[in-house]
Amino acid sequence: NLGNVVLLLKSLGINDLLHFDFMDPPPAETLIRALEQLYALGALNDKGELTKLGRQMAEFPLDPQMAKTLLAAGRYRVADRVLAVCAMLSVGNSVFYRPKDKAVHADNARVAFNRPGGDHPTMLHVYNSWRETNYATQRCYDNFIQVRSMKRARDIYDQLEKLCERVEIDVSGEGPAATDEDALSKAVLAGYFYNTAKLQASADYRTVKNPQTVHVHPSSALAKDPPRWVVFHELVFTTKEYMRTVTEIKPEWLVEIAPHYYQKKDIEDMQGKKMPKAAGLSSAAANR
């Protein structure tokens, strides 16, 4: 993914990337794909020039999709929450640890953090619960959480918070949208609308665009309770193609948030189609 590199070069005024003198030139197809993604995210205009949004995205040392999520969070008045999620995502999958002699306790501790809606709300809960203890080390030890990873997440949070101030994103978390339970998920979708999938009758998922069969990662908060539509952070391949960091969405949000990318035919309601028994209704949906 060259999106971040392309965005940086564009911000430096280098527009002809296909003829740029790279020390190790990437394939032209990869560059074009990155340009297309940046255009879809609203970072580039029809001429391939940086938009105001693109210049704001370039301020952040993040993947363009994550930068777009953070900027969208300002609009939804949940920048404080998304800052924490971005910080947690930036430390990778090293938050929890599972010692062999205490595997059951570690698994139970991890499950206790799960929140309705999926993995992004769960990550937020992990960070906030640590912050509420004034970043107590003992809190991490008691819950099989890597102290080093959490301290790194806090450092990233602080750095991103300062950058938000530079581009005038309100991180106070105040305002009417701040109480909207869907606002966090909508902000994530604003950056990751490429990464969406819907549940199939086979109990597997199929990505909405460029269809391929994918699966919820076993470590996900939604692994045992799959909703019909999800957005995911990334795909990883082990024994299967797994979606990692998955959160439930509503199909109508796709057209609302990315009307240039989705048509109504892409998100036809799956009601009436044969679904696996007891599937397609997550805990979040069940509580509504």
Coordinates of C-alpha atoms in Angstrom, one line a residue:
N1 CA 0.0 0.0 0.0
L2 CA 1.7 3.2 -1.3
G3 CA -1.1 5.5 -0.2
N4 CA 0.9 7.2 2.5
V5 CA 4.0 7.6 0.3
V6 CA 1.9 9.1 -2.6
L7 CA 0.1 11.4 -0.2
L8 CA 3.4 12.7 1.1
L9 CA 4.8 13.3 -2.3
K10 CA 1.7 15.1 -3.4
S11 CA 1.9 17.3 -0.4
L12 CA 5.5 18.2 -1.4
G13 CA 4.3 19.3 -4.8
I14 CA 5.4 16.3 -6.8
N15 CA 2.5 15.5 -9.1
D16 CA 4.0 13.4 -11.9
L17 CA 4.6 10.2 -9.8
L18 CA 4.7 7.8 -12.8
H19 CA 7.9 9.5 -14.0
F20 CA 9.3 10.4 -10.5
D21 CA 12.9 9.2 -10.0
F22 CA 12.3 6.6 -7.3
M23 CA 15.5 4.8 -6.1
D24 CA 13.5 1.6 -6.2
P25 CA 10.5 2.3 -8.5
P26 CA 7.3 0.5 -7.6
P27 CA 5.1 -1.1 -10.3
A28 CA 3.0 1.4 -12.1
E29 CA -0.1 -0.6 -11.3
T30 CA 0.6 -0.1 -7.6
L31 CA 1.0 3.6 -8.0
I32 CA -2.2 3.9 -10.0
R33 CA -4.1 1.9 -7.4
A34 CA -2.8 4.2 -4.6
L35 CA -3.9 7.2 -6.6
E36 CA -7.4 5.7 -7.2
Q37 CA -7.7 5.0 -3.5
L38 CA -6.8 8.6 -2.6
Y39 CA -9.2 9.9 -5.1
A40 CA -12.0 7.7 -3.6
L41 CA -11.1 9.0 -0.2
G42 CA -11.5 12.6 -1.4
A43 CA -7.8 13.4 -1.0
L44 CA -7.3 14.1 -4.7
N45 CA -9.5 16.0 -7.2
D46 CA -10.2 15.1 -10.8
K47 CA -6.9 16.6 -11.9
G48 CA -5.0 14.5 -9.4
E49 CA -4.2 17.5 -7.1
L50 CA -4.5 17.5 -3.4
T51 CA -7.8 18.7 -2.0
K52 CA -8.2 20.6 1.3
L53 CA -9.1 17.2 2.9
G54 CA -6.0 15.7 1.3
R55 CA -3.7 18.4 2.8
Q56 CA -5.3 17.7 6.2
M57 CA -4.7 13.9 5.8
A58 CA -1.1 14.5 4.9
E59 CA -0.5 16.1 8.3
F60 CA -0.9 12.7 9.9
P61 CA 1.7 9.9 9.9
L62 CA -1.0 7.4 9.3
D63 CA -2.4 5.2 6.6
P64 CA -4.7 7.5 4.4
Q65 CA -7.7 5.4 5.4
M66 CA -7.0 5.9 9.1
A67 CA -6.3 9.6 8.6
K68 CA -9.7 10.0 6.8
T69 CA -11.3 8.2 9.7
L70 CA -9.8 10.6 12.2
L71 CA -10.9 13.6 10.1
A72 CA -14.4 12.2 9.8
A73 CA -14.5 11.7 13.6
G74 CA -14.2 15.5 14.0
R75 CA -17.4 15.9 11.9
Y76 CA -19.2 13.3 14.0
R77 CA -17.9 14.8 17.2
V78 CA -16.2 11.7 18.4
A79 CA -12.6 12.5 17.7
D80 CA -11.6 11.7 21.3
R81 CA -12.9 8.1 20.8
V82 CA -11.3 7.7 17.4
L83 CA -8.0 9.0 18.6
A84 CA -7.9 6.1 21.1
V85 CA -8.9 3.6 18.5
C86 CA -6.3 4.8 16.0
A87 CA -3.6 4.7 18.8
M88 CA -4.6 1.1 19.6
L89 CA -4.6 0.0 16.0
S90 CA -1.2 1.5 15.5
V91 CA 0.4 -0.8 18.1
G92 CA -0.9 -3.8 16.1
N93 CA -2.0 -7.0 17.6
S94 CA 0.2 -6.9 20.7
V95 CA -2.3 -5.6 23.2
F96 CA -3.2 -8.9 25.0
Y97 CA -0.9 -11.8 25.9
R98 CA -1.8 -15.4 26.7
P99 CA 0.6 -17.3 29.0
K100 CA 0.2 -21.0 28.6
D101 CA -0.2 -21.7 32.3
K102 CA -3.0 -19.1 32.6
A103 CA -4.6 -19.4 29.1
V104 CA -8.2 -19.7 30.4
H105 CA -7.9 -16.7 32.7
A106 CA -6.3 -14.7 29.9
D107 CA -9.1 -15.6 27.5
N108 CA -11.8 -14.7 30.1
A109 CA -10.1 -11.4 30.7
R110 CA -10.1 -10.6 27.0
V111 CA -13.7 -11.6 26.5
A112 CA -14.7 -9.3 29.4
F113 CA -13.6 -6.3 27.4
N114 CA -15.8 -7.1 24.4
R115 CA -18.4 -4.5 23.6
P116 CA -21.6 -4.6 21.5
G117 CA -20.9 -3.5 17.9
G118 CA -17.5 -5.1 17.4
D119 CA -13.7 -4.6 17.8
H120 CA -13.4 -0.9 17.4
P121 CA -15.7 -0.2 20.4
T122 CA -13.8 -3.0 22.3
M123 CA -10.5 -1.3 21.6
L124 CA -11.9 2.0 22.8
H125 CA -13.1 0.3 26.0
V126 CA -9.7 -1.3 26.7
Y127 CA -8.0 2.1 26.3
N128 CA -10.5 4.0 28.3
S129 CA -10.6 1.5 31.2
W130 CA -6.8 1.9 31.5
R131 CA -7.0 5.7 31.3
E132 CA -9.7 5.8 34.0
T133 CA -7.2 4.1 36.4
N134 CA -4.7 6.9 35.6
Y135 CA -2.8 4.5 33.4
A136 CA -2.1 2.0 36.2
T137 CA 0.4 -0.7 35.4
Q138 CA -1.4 -3.1 37.7
R139 CA -4.6 -2.8 35.6
C140 CA -2.6 -4.2 32.7
Y141 CA -1.1 -7.1 34.7
D142 CA -4.5 -8.0 36.1
N143 CA -6.0 -8.3 32.7
F144 CA -3.2 -9.8 30.7
I145 CA -2.5 -6.6 28.8
Q146 CA 0.9 -5.7 27.5
V147 CA 2.0 -2.6 29.5
R148 CA 4.6 -1.6 26.8
S149 CA 1.9 -1.7 24.1
M150 CA -0.5 0.5 26.1
K151 CA 2.2 3.0 26.9
R152 CA 3.1 3.2 23.2
A153 CA -0.6 3.7 22.4
R154 CA -0.8 6.5 24.9
D155 CA 2.2 8.2 23.3
I156 CA 0.6 7.9 19.9
Y157 CA -2.6 9.3 21.2
D158 CA -0.8 12.3 22.6
Q159 CA 1.0 12.9 19.3
L160 CA -2.2 12.6 17.2
E161 CA -4.0 14.9 19.6
K162 CA -1.5 17.6 18.9
L163 CA -1.8 17.1 15.1
C164 CA -5.6 17.3 15.5
E165 CA -5.2 20.7 17.0
R166 CA -3.0 21.8 14.1
V167 CA -5.8 20.9 11.6
E168 CA -8.5 22.3 13.9
I169 CA -10.2 19.0 14.8
D170 CA -12.2 19.4 18.0
V171 CA -11.2 16.5 20.4
S172 CA -13.3 17.6 23.3
G173 CA -15.9 14.9 22.5
E174 CA -18.7 17.4 23.2
G175 CA -21.8 18.1 21.0
P176 CA -25.0 16.4 19.9
A177 CA -23.3 13.6 17.8
A178 CA -21.0 12.7 20.7
T179 CA -23.9 10.7 22.3
D180 CA -24.7 8.9 19.0
E181 CA -23.9 5.2 19.5
D182 CA -23.3 4.8 15.7
A183 CA -21.0 7.8 15.4
L184 CA -17.8 5.8 16.0
S185 CA -18.8 3.1 13.5
K186 CA -19.7 5.7 10.9
A187 CA -16.3 7.5 11.3
V188 CA -14.5 4.1 10.8
L189 CA -16.6 3.4 7.7
A190 CA -15.8 6.9 6.3
G191 CA -12.2 5.8 6.0
Y192 CA -12.6 2.1 5.4
F193 CA -15.6 1.9 3.1
Y194 CA -13.3 -0.2 0.8
N195 CA -13.3 -2.9 3.5
T196 CA -16.8 -4.1 3.8
A197 CA -18.4 -7.5 3.7
K198 CA -21.8 -9.1 4.1
L199 CA -22.8 -12.4 5.6
Q200 CA -23.7 -15.2 3.2
A201 CA -26.0 -18.2 3.6
S202 CA -22.9 -20.4 4.0
A203 CA -22.1 -18.5 7.2
D204 CA -19.0 -17.0 5.5
Y205 CA -18.6 -13.4 4.5
R206 CA -18.2 -12.0 1.0
T207 CA -16.6 -8.6 0.4
V208 CA -19.0 -6.2 -1.2
K209 CA -16.5 -4.9 -3.8
N210 CA -14.2 -7.2 -5.6
P211 CA -16.0 -10.2 -4.1
Q212 CA -14.0 -12.8 -2.2
T213 CA -14.8 -15.1 0.6
V214 CA -13.5 -13.9 4.0
H215 CA -14.0 -14.9 7.6
V216 CA -14.2 -13.1 11.0
H217 CA -11.0 -13.6 12.9
P218 CA -11.4 -16.0 15.9
S219 CA -10.1 -13.3 18.3
S220 CA -12.8 -10.8 17.2
A221 CA -15.6 -9.7 19.6
L222 CA -18.0 -10.7 16.8
A223 CA -16.6 -14.2 16.1
K224 CA -19.5 -16.0 17.9
D225 CA -22.2 -13.5 17.0
P226 CA -21.8 -12.4 13.3
P227 CA -23.8 -9.5 12.1
R228 CA -25.0 -9.2 8.5
W229 CA -22.8 -6.3 7.4
V230 CA -19.3 -5.4 8.7
V231 CA -16.4 -3.0 8.1
F232 CA -12.9 -4.4 8.8
H233 CA -9.5 -2.9 9.3
E234 CA -7.4 -5.4 7.3
L235 CA -7.3 -8.9 5.8
V236 CA -4.8 -11.4 7.1
F237 CA -4.1 -14.8 5.6
T238 CA -3.3 -17.8 7.8
T239 CA -5.4 -21.0 7.2
K240 CA -8.1 -18.8 5.8
E241 CA -8.6 -15.2 4.6
Y242 CA -9.5 -13.5 7.9
M243 CA -10.9 -10.0 8.6
R244 CA -9.1 -8.5 11.5
T245 CA -10.7 -5.7 13.7
V246 CA -14.3 -6.0 12.6
T247 CA -17.3 -3.8 13.5
E248 CA -21.0 -4.0 12.6
I249 CA -22.5 -1.4 10.2
K250 CA -25.8 -0.7 8.7
P251 CA -26.0 -1.2 4.9
E252 CA -27.7 2.2 4.3
W253 CA -24.6 3.9 5.7
L254 CA -22.6 2.8 2.6
V255 CA -24.6 5.0 0.3
E256 CA -24.9 7.8 2.9
I257 CA -21.1 7.9 3.5
A258 CA -19.6 6.8 0.2
P259 CA -22.3 7.5 -2.5
H260 CA -19.5 7.8 -5.1
Y261 CA -18.5 4.2 -4.4
Y262 CA -21.7 2.3 -3.6
Q263 CA -25.0 2.0 -5.4
K264 CA -28.2 0.8 -3.8
K265 CA -27.9 -2.4 -5.8
D266 CA -24.7 -3.1 -3.9
I267 CA -26.5 -3.1 -0.5
E268 CA -29.8 -4.8 -1.2
D269 CA -31.2 -6.0 2.1
M270 CA -30.4 -9.7 2.6
Q271 CA -33.8 -10.3 4.2
G272 CA -35.7 -12.9 2.3
K273 CA -32.5 -14.7 1.4
K274 CA -31.6 -18.0 3.2
M275 CA -29.4 -17.2 6.2
P276 CA -27.6 -19.5 8.6
K277 CA -29.7 -20.2 11.7
A278 CA -29.2 -17.6 14.5
A279 CA -26.9 -15.6 12.3
G280 CA -27.0 -12.1 11.1
L281 CA -28.1 -10.6 14.4
S282 CA -25.2 -9.2 16.5
S283 CA -25.4 -8.3 20.1
A284 CA -25.6 -4.6 19.1
A285 CA -28.5 -5.2 16.9
A286 CA -30.3 -7.4 19.4
N287 CA -30.1 -4.6 22.0
R288 CA -31.7 -2.0 19.7

